[in-house]
Each structure stands twice: as C-alpha cells, then as structure tokens.
Amino acid sequence: MFFRPLRIAAVALALLAAAVSSARAADATFDDTARFLAGMQPSADSPLTPLTKDPGWQRHAKFFDGAFAQLEQRQLSKIRNWADVNLAAPRPTMFYMFSGPDFLYANAFYSKASTYVLGALEPVGAVPDLTRLPRGSVGAALYNVERSLGSILSFSFFITKQMKVDLHTNQVNGTLPILYVFLVRSGKTIRNVEMVALDDKGGMHTGNDTPGPNATRGVRITFAGSDGEARTLYYFSTDLSNPGARAAGFLKFCETLGPGNSLIKSASYLLHSGNFTVVRDWLLANSATIVQDDSGIPLANYNTRQWRFFPFGRYLGPIGEFPGRYQERYAELFTRAQPIDFGVGYRWRMHESNLLLSVRVPGSESAPTAETTSSAEPPPKRPHPKRLRPPEPIPPPSGRIYWFR
C-alpha cells in the first residue's frame, strides 16, 4: 500500500517526460528554421514542412534558388578559387569588421576558418517560432528577408540605409535570420544558436549572467560544413568608432582569438577617418593577412617594413558617394596588379573591382608604432584626371526587384 503513491508518482513523471519530449520533437530545429527561411526543404519530420506547401514559400524558394545559383557562378566560386591560390595558409580565425550579417563572403574568402568573428552596428535580432506566426504572415516575413538580401545578392554589399529599415521591420528581424540563410545556402548545418554578451573586459557571458555596463550583445552559432567538423560563428552588434571601441570589450575578446586573417569590404571608408583609428590600429596589430578593397585601411597607414602587398584587379577610385577618398599611392600600386575574374566591393562590376592582399612579414608581429599608423587623417589628394573615370552611383533598390536579368 505504501508503494502505490510512489508508483503513481513514477507514472506521472513518465507522462510528463513524454509530454516534454513530444513538445521538443514538435519544435523546429535551428537548421530546419534556417532552411525554411532560405527556401530550402526542411527535414521530413519538421513542423515547418507543411508550410512549404504554401504558394508564397514555393515562390520564395524558386526566387532564392535562382538568385544564389547565379551568385555562386558569377562570384562565390571564383572567390573561393582565388582564395585557394592566394591564401595558402589561413589562420584558424577570421575577423570581419563592418561586416553586417555578411557570412556569405566571409566564408567565400576564408572557407577553411574554424572561427568567424563578425562585428557591426546592426542588431542581432531574433527568429521567432515560424509555426506560430499569424496566418498569412509567413509570406510577408519571407519577403522581408528577400528585401534585406537584395543589394548583397546583386552588388556584393549591403546598402546600409536600406538595411537599417529592413532589419527593424517584421517579426523576423535583425541580422540573425540573414546569418541563418547565408549559412545553409553555403552548405552548412546549424547545430546550435546561443545569445551571448561581452563585458567591458572582453569576458563572455551566457544565459542569465550579468555582463555589466557597456555590454556587447551578440550570438554564437555552432555549425558544420560538408566535412562534419564543428565551426563557430560569432556576430556582435558593436560600435567600432573610437569611443565605442574603447568602452566595449569586443576588441579585447577578439584579441584572445588572434592573430587571424581579416576581411574589409565596402566599409564606407570609415577607416580613412580619424574617428576609427582604434579599430584600424587593432587590425594592423592583430592580423596575419588583410584582404580589402580600397574602402579599407589606407595604404599610408601600413608600415611597408611590416607588410607585403599583392594587388589584384583594377583601381578606379571611389564611387561618387565617397568623394575625397582617392589614393594616389593605391593607384600607383595597382599599375602592377594581377587580374581577377569577379567583382567585389562598391565597384562591383567585373574588371572594375580592386582587391588588395596584405601579408605581414614573418617576425614583425609587434604592436603598431607611431611610424606604423597615424591617428591624424591624411588630407585627400586630388585625383589625376586621366586615372579616374567618372564615378558611378549605386542603383537604389525600390519595391520588389528581381536582381538577376
């Protein structure tokens, strides 16, 4: 008689465990959620699978299939081929400052990295349970994802003003859904997603930990490629201007992972400004190689005794949105550039893009000195009229644009 309550309790626990297990089984996995957002079929037993019968999702899937196939053929495969030849011994970690959610090009240039660190102003955002979105709103959520990716699929960069609007609207918002799409469209399998925060010393906090003031919010995504090896992607929403970089622990955290390889692309020429010298000096001190277009670190800020330069493509100067950033020394360097068969950066058309690979001389891994960098912004030089073609404006997207013609 005394065992009966215990038996009832055991049965109740078993039923509770079964209910919890059933609820978890009904939840969409991170990877299935990403595949659904990317227009890729989720696993057969996913609760998202019935939603793929919706005509809106099927249209979305067809659009993304075409867009990513053309992008792969036109740019990404060619970038990977270039990287295989020119980035022979990449470090385990790659840094991508002013990245937005651009894992797509981080992976194309550094497909062998085991840790990716992306940092930009855009918020992390969230991906809700898509099965609980109000009826009829899934199509709107997918359309918002398409709009957010429009410029990078077409031009290789995000248009910041447009992205600020797109990443704050709709229930699927922020950089996280875009990271999801880029990961699975790059052939990755997402294993885990965890919100994290950095304190001002660079220490990482998870769960209910208190990071204190000046916390830097981010996300840690664990994923695997075709080889099955686990890799990590960090994205942090952070202010990289001098005051923001000094107050936050983001660069301190990055330093624990370096030295690494750095990518700077379509960075609005911020590193040419006197208000971004902290992150500029950090990159020069903590990078083994830097791949950049001319919107990255000015050539004048490199110590030529510490770096070797390998120019690729063609330097036509900045586009019209960024006057006064023409670099005479950059133009001289690119008179001996090797050709590239892809476009990248603001000059996104093939045969008009420039790419500079800077490689640190072995044994010169020291902090930057006054000779290496300067906090003063060098005065812009007037471009030689024969060297600089008239700048071309960036075509602004409007409405629903099918970028590939």
Coordinates of C-alpha atoms in Angstrom, one line a residue:
M1 CA 0.0 0.0 0.0
F2 CA 2.9 2.3 0.8
F3 CA 4.3 1.7 -2.7
R4 CA 1.2 2.8 -4.5
P5 CA 1.8 6.6 -4.2
L6 CA 5.4 6.0 -5.5
R7 CA 4.1 4.1 -8.4
I8 CA 1.6 6.9 -9.3
A9 CA 4.3 9.4 -9.0
A10 CA 6.6 7.4 -11.3
V11 CA 3.8 7.1 -13.9
A12 CA 3.2 10.9 -13.6
L13 CA 6.8 11.6 -14.2
A14 CA 6.9 9.3 -17.1
L15 CA 3.9 11.0 -18.7
L16 CA 5.5 14.4 -18.0
A17 CA 8.7 13.4 -19.6
A18 CA 6.8 12.0 -22.6
A19 CA 4.9 15.3 -23.0
V20 CA 8.1 17.3 -22.8
S21 CA 9.8 15.1 -25.3
S22 CA 6.8 15.4 -27.6
A23 CA 6.8 19.2 -27.3
R24 CA 10.5 19.3 -28.1
A25 CA 10.0 17.0 -31.1
A26 CA 7.4 19.4 -32.4
D27 CA 9.8 22.3 -32.2
A28 CA 11.6 23.3 -35.4
T29 CA 15.4 22.9 -35.1
F30 CA 17.7 25.8 -35.8
D31 CA 18.8 24.2 -39.0
D32 CA 15.2 23.5 -40.3
T33 CA 14.3 27.1 -39.4
A34 CA 17.2 28.3 -41.4
R35 CA 16.4 26.1 -44.4
F36 CA 12.8 27.3 -44.4
L37 CA 13.9 30.9 -44.4
A38 CA 16.4 30.2 -47.2
G39 CA 13.8 28.5 -49.4
M40 CA 15.3 25.0 -48.8
Q41 CA 13.3 22.0 -47.9
P42 CA 13.4 21.3 -44.1
S43 CA 13.6 17.7 -42.7
A44 CA 10.6 15.5 -43.4
D45 CA 9.5 15.4 -39.8
S46 CA 9.9 19.1 -39.2
P47 CA 6.7 21.1 -38.2
L48 CA 7.7 23.6 -40.9
T49 CA 7.4 21.0 -43.7
P50 CA 3.6 21.5 -44.1
L51 CA 4.2 25.3 -44.6
T52 CA 6.3 24.6 -47.6
K53 CA 3.1 23.8 -49.5
D54 CA 2.2 27.4 -49.3
P55 CA 2.5 29.1 -52.7
G56 CA 4.3 32.1 -51.1
W57 CA 7.0 29.8 -49.7
Q58 CA 7.3 28.0 -53.1
R59 CA 7.7 31.3 -54.9
H60 CA 10.3 32.4 -52.3
A61 CA 12.2 29.1 -52.8
K62 CA 12.3 29.4 -56.5
F63 CA 13.5 33.0 -56.3
F64 CA 16.3 32.2 -53.9
D65 CA 17.3 29.1 -55.9
G66 CA 17.9 31.2 -58.9
A67 CA 19.5 34.1 -57.1
F68 CA 22.0 32.0 -55.2
A69 CA 22.8 29.8 -58.2
Q70 CA 23.7 32.9 -60.2
L71 CA 25.7 34.4 -57.4
E72 CA 27.6 31.2 -56.9
Q73 CA 28.5 31.0 -60.6
R74 CA 29.3 34.7 -61.0
Q75 CA 31.2 35.5 -57.8
L76 CA 31.4 33.0 -54.9
S77 CA 33.0 30.1 -56.8
K78 CA 35.5 32.4 -58.4
I79 CA 36.4 34.0 -55.0
R80 CA 37.0 30.5 -53.5
N81 CA 39.3 29.7 -56.4
W82 CA 41.2 32.9 -55.9
A83 CA 41.5 32.2 -52.1
D84 CA 42.7 28.7 -52.7
V85 CA 45.6 30.0 -54.8
N86 CA 46.5 33.2 -52.9
L87 CA 45.6 32.4 -49.2
A88 CA 47.7 29.3 -48.9
A89 CA 48.0 29.1 -45.1
P90 CA 45.0 30.8 -43.5
R91 CA 44.8 31.2 -39.7
P92 CA 42.0 29.4 -37.8
T93 CA 40.2 32.7 -37.0
M94 CA 39.0 35.3 -39.4
F95 CA 37.9 38.8 -38.5
Y96 CA 35.4 40.8 -40.5
M97 CA 34.8 44.3 -39.2
F98 CA 31.9 46.5 -40.5
S99 CA 30.5 43.2 -41.9
G100 CA 26.8 43.4 -41.2
P101 CA 25.5 39.8 -41.4
D102 CA 27.7 39.0 -44.4
F103 CA 28.8 35.5 -43.6
L104 CA 28.4 34.7 -47.3
Y105 CA 31.7 36.5 -48.4
A106 CA 33.5 35.7 -45.1
N107 CA 33.0 32.0 -46.0
A108 CA 33.9 32.5 -49.7
F109 CA 37.2 34.1 -48.9
Y110 CA 38.0 32.0 -45.8
S111 CA 36.2 28.7 -46.2
K112 CA 38.9 26.9 -44.1
A113 CA 38.5 29.1 -41.0
S114 CA 37.2 27.4 -37.8
T115 CA 36.1 30.6 -36.1
Y116 CA 34.4 33.6 -37.8
V117 CA 34.1 36.9 -35.9
L118 CA 31.8 39.5 -37.5
G119 CA 31.2 42.9 -35.9
A120 CA 28.9 45.8 -37.0
L121 CA 26.2 48.1 -35.7
E122 CA 23.2 46.2 -36.9
P123 CA 21.2 44.5 -34.1
V124 CA 21.3 40.7 -33.6
G125 CA 17.5 40.4 -33.8
A126 CA 15.6 37.2 -33.4
V127 CA 13.9 34.4 -35.4
P128 CA 10.5 33.5 -33.8
D129 CA 8.8 30.2 -33.9
L130 CA 7.6 30.4 -37.5
T131 CA 4.9 27.8 -36.9
R132 CA 3.2 30.3 -34.5
L133 CA 3.3 33.3 -36.8
P134 CA -0.3 34.6 -37.5
R135 CA -1.9 33.1 -40.5
G136 CA -0.9 34.8 -43.7
S137 CA 2.2 36.5 -42.2
V138 CA 4.8 33.9 -43.3
G139 CA 4.8 35.3 -46.8
A140 CA 5.4 38.8 -45.5
A141 CA 8.3 37.6 -43.3
L142 CA 9.9 35.8 -46.3
Y143 CA 9.5 38.9 -48.5
N144 CA 11.3 41.0 -45.8
V145 CA 14.2 38.5 -45.9
E146 CA 14.4 38.9 -49.7
R147 CA 14.4 42.7 -49.4
S148 CA 17.2 42.6 -46.8
L149 CA 19.4 40.5 -49.1
G150 CA 18.6 42.3 -52.4
S151 CA 21.7 44.5 -52.6
I152 CA 24.3 42.0 -51.4
L153 CA 23.0 39.4 -53.9
S154 CA 23.3 41.9 -56.7
F155 CA 26.2 44.2 -55.7
S156 CA 28.2 42.1 -53.1
F157 CA 27.5 44.6 -50.3
F158 CA 24.6 45.8 -48.1
I159 CA 23.2 49.2 -48.6
T160 CA 23.3 50.5 -45.0
K161 CA 20.3 52.9 -45.1
Q162 CA 18.1 50.2 -46.7
M163 CA 19.3 47.6 -44.2
K164 CA 18.5 49.8 -41.2
V165 CA 14.9 49.8 -42.3
D166 CA 14.7 46.1 -43.4
L167 CA 16.3 44.8 -40.2
H168 CA 13.9 46.5 -37.9
T169 CA 10.6 45.7 -39.6
N170 CA 8.5 42.5 -39.5
Q171 CA 8.6 39.8 -36.9
V172 CA 11.7 38.1 -38.5
N173 CA 14.2 40.9 -37.9
G174 CA 17.8 41.7 -37.2
T175 CA 20.9 40.0 -38.6
L176 CA 20.2 36.5 -37.3
P177 CA 17.7 35.4 -40.0
I178 CA 20.2 36.6 -42.7
L179 CA 23.0 34.7 -41.0
Y180 CA 20.7 31.6 -41.0
V181 CA 20.1 32.0 -44.7
F182 CA 23.7 32.5 -45.6
L183 CA 24.9 29.6 -43.5
V184 CA 22.6 27.0 -45.0
R185 CA 22.9 28.4 -48.5
S186 CA 26.7 28.0 -48.1
G187 CA 26.2 24.3 -47.4
K188 CA 26.4 24.5 -43.6
T189 CA 24.4 22.6 -41.0
I190 CA 23.4 24.7 -37.9
R191 CA 23.8 22.7 -34.7
N192 CA 23.2 25.3 -32.0
V193 CA 22.4 29.0 -31.6
E194 CA 23.1 30.9 -28.3
M195 CA 22.7 34.5 -27.4
V196 CA 25.9 35.8 -25.7
A197 CA 27.2 39.1 -24.3
L198 CA 30.7 40.5 -23.7
D199 CA 31.6 42.6 -20.6
D200 CA 34.0 45.6 -21.0
K201 CA 37.0 43.3 -20.3
G202 CA 36.1 41.0 -23.2
G203 CA 34.7 38.2 -21.0
M204 CA 31.9 36.2 -22.4
H205 CA 28.5 35.8 -20.6
T206 CA 25.7 33.4 -21.5
G207 CA 22.3 32.7 -20.1
N208 CA 21.4 34.8 -17.0
D209 CA 24.9 36.0 -16.5
T210 CA 25.2 39.8 -15.9
P211 CA 27.8 41.3 -18.2
G212 CA 27.6 44.8 -16.5
P213 CA 27.6 48.2 -18.2
N214 CA 28.8 48.6 -21.8
A215 CA 27.8 45.1 -22.6
T216 CA 28.2 44.0 -26.2
R217 CA 25.4 41.8 -27.3
G218 CA 25.9 39.0 -29.8
V219 CA 25.2 35.5 -31.0
R220 CA 27.3 32.3 -31.1
I221 CA 26.3 29.9 -33.8
T222 CA 27.9 26.4 -34.0
F223 CA 27.7 24.8 -37.4
A224 CA 29.3 22.1 -39.5
G225 CA 30.3 22.0 -43.1
S226 CA 30.4 19.1 -45.5
D227 CA 33.4 17.7 -43.6
G228 CA 31.3 17.4 -40.5
E229 CA 33.8 19.4 -38.4
A230 CA 32.3 21.9 -35.9
R231 CA 32.9 25.5 -36.5
T232 CA 31.9 28.7 -34.7
L233 CA 30.4 32.0 -36.0
Y234 CA 30.2 35.0 -33.7
Y235 CA 28.3 38.1 -34.6
F236 CA 28.4 41.1 -32.3
S237 CA 26.4 44.3 -32.5
T238 CA 29.0 46.8 -31.7
D239 CA 30.1 50.4 -32.3
L240 CA 33.5 50.4 -33.8
S241 CA 34.1 54.2 -33.6
N242 CA 36.9 55.2 -31.2
P243 CA 34.6 55.9 -28.2
G244 CA 32.6 52.7 -28.8
A245 CA 35.7 50.5 -29.3
R246 CA 37.4 51.9 -26.2
A247 CA 34.3 51.4 -24.0
A248 CA 33.4 47.9 -25.1
G249 CA 35.2 44.6 -24.7
F250 CA 34.7 43.5 -28.3
L251 CA 38.3 44.0 -29.5
K252 CA 39.6 42.5 -26.2
F253 CA 37.6 39.4 -26.9
C254 CA 38.9 39.3 -30.5
E255 CA 42.4 39.6 -29.3
T256 CA 42.1 36.3 -27.4
L257 CA 41.4 34.6 -30.8
G258 CA 44.1 36.2 -32.8
P259 CA 46.2 36.8 -34.7
G260 CA 43.8 36.0 -37.5
N261 CA 43.0 36.8 -41.1
S262 CA 41.0 39.9 -41.7
L263 CA 38.5 40.9 -44.4
I264 CA 37.4 44.5 -45.0
K265 CA 34.9 45.2 -47.8
S266 CA 32.5 48.0 -48.6
A267 CA 33.4 49.7 -45.3
S268 CA 32.2 53.2 -46.2
Y269 CA 35.8 54.4 -46.0
L270 CA 35.4 54.7 -42.2
L271 CA 39.0 53.5 -41.6
H272 CA 40.1 56.6 -43.5
S273 CA 38.6 58.7 -40.7
G274 CA 40.3 59.9 -37.6
N275 CA 37.3 58.6 -35.6
F276 CA 38.1 54.9 -36.3
T277 CA 41.8 54.8 -35.5
V278 CA 41.4 52.3 -32.6
V279 CA 39.9 49.5 -34.7
R280 CA 42.3 50.4 -37.6
D281 CA 45.4 50.1 -35.3
W282 CA 43.9 46.9 -33.8
L283 CA 43.5 45.3 -37.3
L284 CA 47.1 46.2 -38.2
A285 CA 48.4 44.7 -34.9
N286 CA 46.3 41.5 -34.9
S287 CA 46.1 40.4 -38.5
A288 CA 48.4 38.0 -40.2
T289 CA 46.8 38.9 -43.6
I290 CA 44.3 41.5 -44.6
V291 CA 42.1 41.2 -47.7
Q292 CA 40.4 44.5 -48.5
D293 CA 39.1 46.8 -51.2
D294 CA 40.1 50.5 -51.2
S295 CA 37.4 51.3 -48.6
G296 CA 39.6 49.5 -46.0
I297 CA 42.8 50.7 -44.4
P298 CA 44.5 53.5 -46.3
L299 CA 47.8 52.4 -47.8
A300 CA 49.6 55.2 -46.0
N301 CA 48.7 53.6 -42.6
Y302 CA 50.6 50.4 -43.4
N303 CA 54.3 50.1 -42.3
T304 CA 56.0 48.9 -45.5
R305 CA 58.7 47.2 -43.5
Q306 CA 56.0 45.0 -41.8
W307 CA 53.7 44.3 -44.8
R308 CA 54.0 42.9 -48.3
F309 CA 51.3 44.0 -50.8
F310 CA 49.7 41.9 -53.6
P311 CA 47.2 44.0 -55.7
F312 CA 44.5 42.4 -57.8
G313 CA 42.0 43.9 -60.2
R314 CA 41.7 47.5 -61.2
Y315 CA 41.6 50.7 -59.1
L316 CA 39.2 53.3 -60.5
G317 CA 38.9 55.4 -57.3
P318 CA 35.9 55.7 -55.0
I319 CA 32.3 55.9 -56.3
G320 CA 30.6 59.3 -56.2
E321 CA 29.0 58.7 -52.7
F322 CA 32.5 58.9 -51.2
P323 CA 34.3 61.9 -52.6
G324 CA 37.8 62.8 -51.5
R325 CA 39.0 59.2 -50.8
Y326 CA 41.1 58.8 -53.9
Q327 CA 44.6 57.4 -53.0
E328 CA 47.5 58.2 -55.3
R329 CA 49.7 55.5 -53.7
Y330 CA 47.0 53.0 -54.2
A331 CA 46.7 53.9 -57.9
E332 CA 50.5 53.5 -58.3
L333 CA 50.5 50.1 -56.6
F334 CA 47.7 48.9 -58.8
T335 CA 49.6 49.6 -62.0
R336 CA 51.2 46.2 -61.4
A337 CA 48.0 44.4 -60.3
Q338 CA 47.1 40.9 -61.4
P339 CA 43.6 40.5 -62.9
I340 CA 40.6 38.9 -61.1
D341 CA 37.6 37.4 -62.7
F342 CA 35.0 38.6 -60.2
G343 CA 33.6 41.8 -58.9
V344 CA 33.6 42.9 -55.2
G345 CA 33.0 46.0 -53.2
Y346 CA 31.4 49.2 -54.3
R347 CA 32.9 48.8 -57.7
W348 CA 31.0 45.6 -58.0
R349 CA 31.2 45.1 -61.8
M350 CA 33.8 42.7 -63.1
H351 CA 37.0 44.3 -64.3
E352 CA 36.3 47.4 -62.2
S353 CA 36.9 46.0 -58.7
N354 CA 40.1 46.2 -56.7
L355 CA 41.3 43.8 -54.1
L356 CA 44.5 44.2 -52.0
L357 CA 46.1 41.2 -50.2
S358 CA 48.4 42.5 -47.4
V359 CA 50.6 39.9 -45.8
R360 CA 52.6 40.5 -42.6
V361 CA 56.3 39.9 -42.9
P362 CA 57.3 37.0 -40.6
G363 CA 58.8 38.1 -37.4
S364 CA 57.2 41.6 -37.5
E365 CA 54.3 40.7 -35.2
S366 CA 54.5 43.7 -33.0
A367 CA 52.0 46.4 -31.9
P368 CA 51.8 49.3 -34.3
T369 CA 54.0 52.3 -33.6
A370 CA 53.7 55.9 -34.5
E371 CA 55.6 55.0 -37.7
T372 CA 53.1 52.3 -38.4
T373 CA 49.9 54.3 -38.1
S374 CA 48.8 57.8 -37.5
S375 CA 45.6 59.0 -35.8
A376 CA 45.6 62.0 -38.0
E377 CA 43.5 61.7 -41.1
P378 CA 45.8 62.3 -44.2
P379 CA 44.5 65.0 -46.5
P380 CA 42.9 63.6 -49.6
K381 CA 44.9 64.2 -52.8
R382 CA 43.3 65.4 -56.0
P383 CA 42.9 62.5 -58.4
H384 CA 44.8 62.7 -61.7
P385 CA 42.1 63.3 -64.4
K386 CA 43.5 60.6 -66.7
R387 CA 43.5 58.0 -63.9
L388 CA 40.0 58.3 -62.5
R389 CA 36.9 57.7 -64.6
P390 CA 33.7 59.5 -63.6
P391 CA 32.2 57.8 -60.5
E392 CA 29.1 55.7 -60.9
P393 CA 26.2 55.9 -58.5
I394 CA 24.9 52.8 -56.7
P395 CA 21.5 51.9 -58.1
P396 CA 19.0 52.2 -55.3
P397 CA 16.6 49.3 -54.9
S398 CA 12.9 50.0 -54.9
G399 CA 10.0 47.7 -54.4
R400 CA 10.3 44.0 -55.3
I401 CA 13.3 43.8 -57.6
Y402 CA 14.4 40.6 -59.3
W403 CA 18.0 41.5 -59.4
F404 CA 19.2 38.9 -62.0
R405 CA 18.4 39.6 -65.6

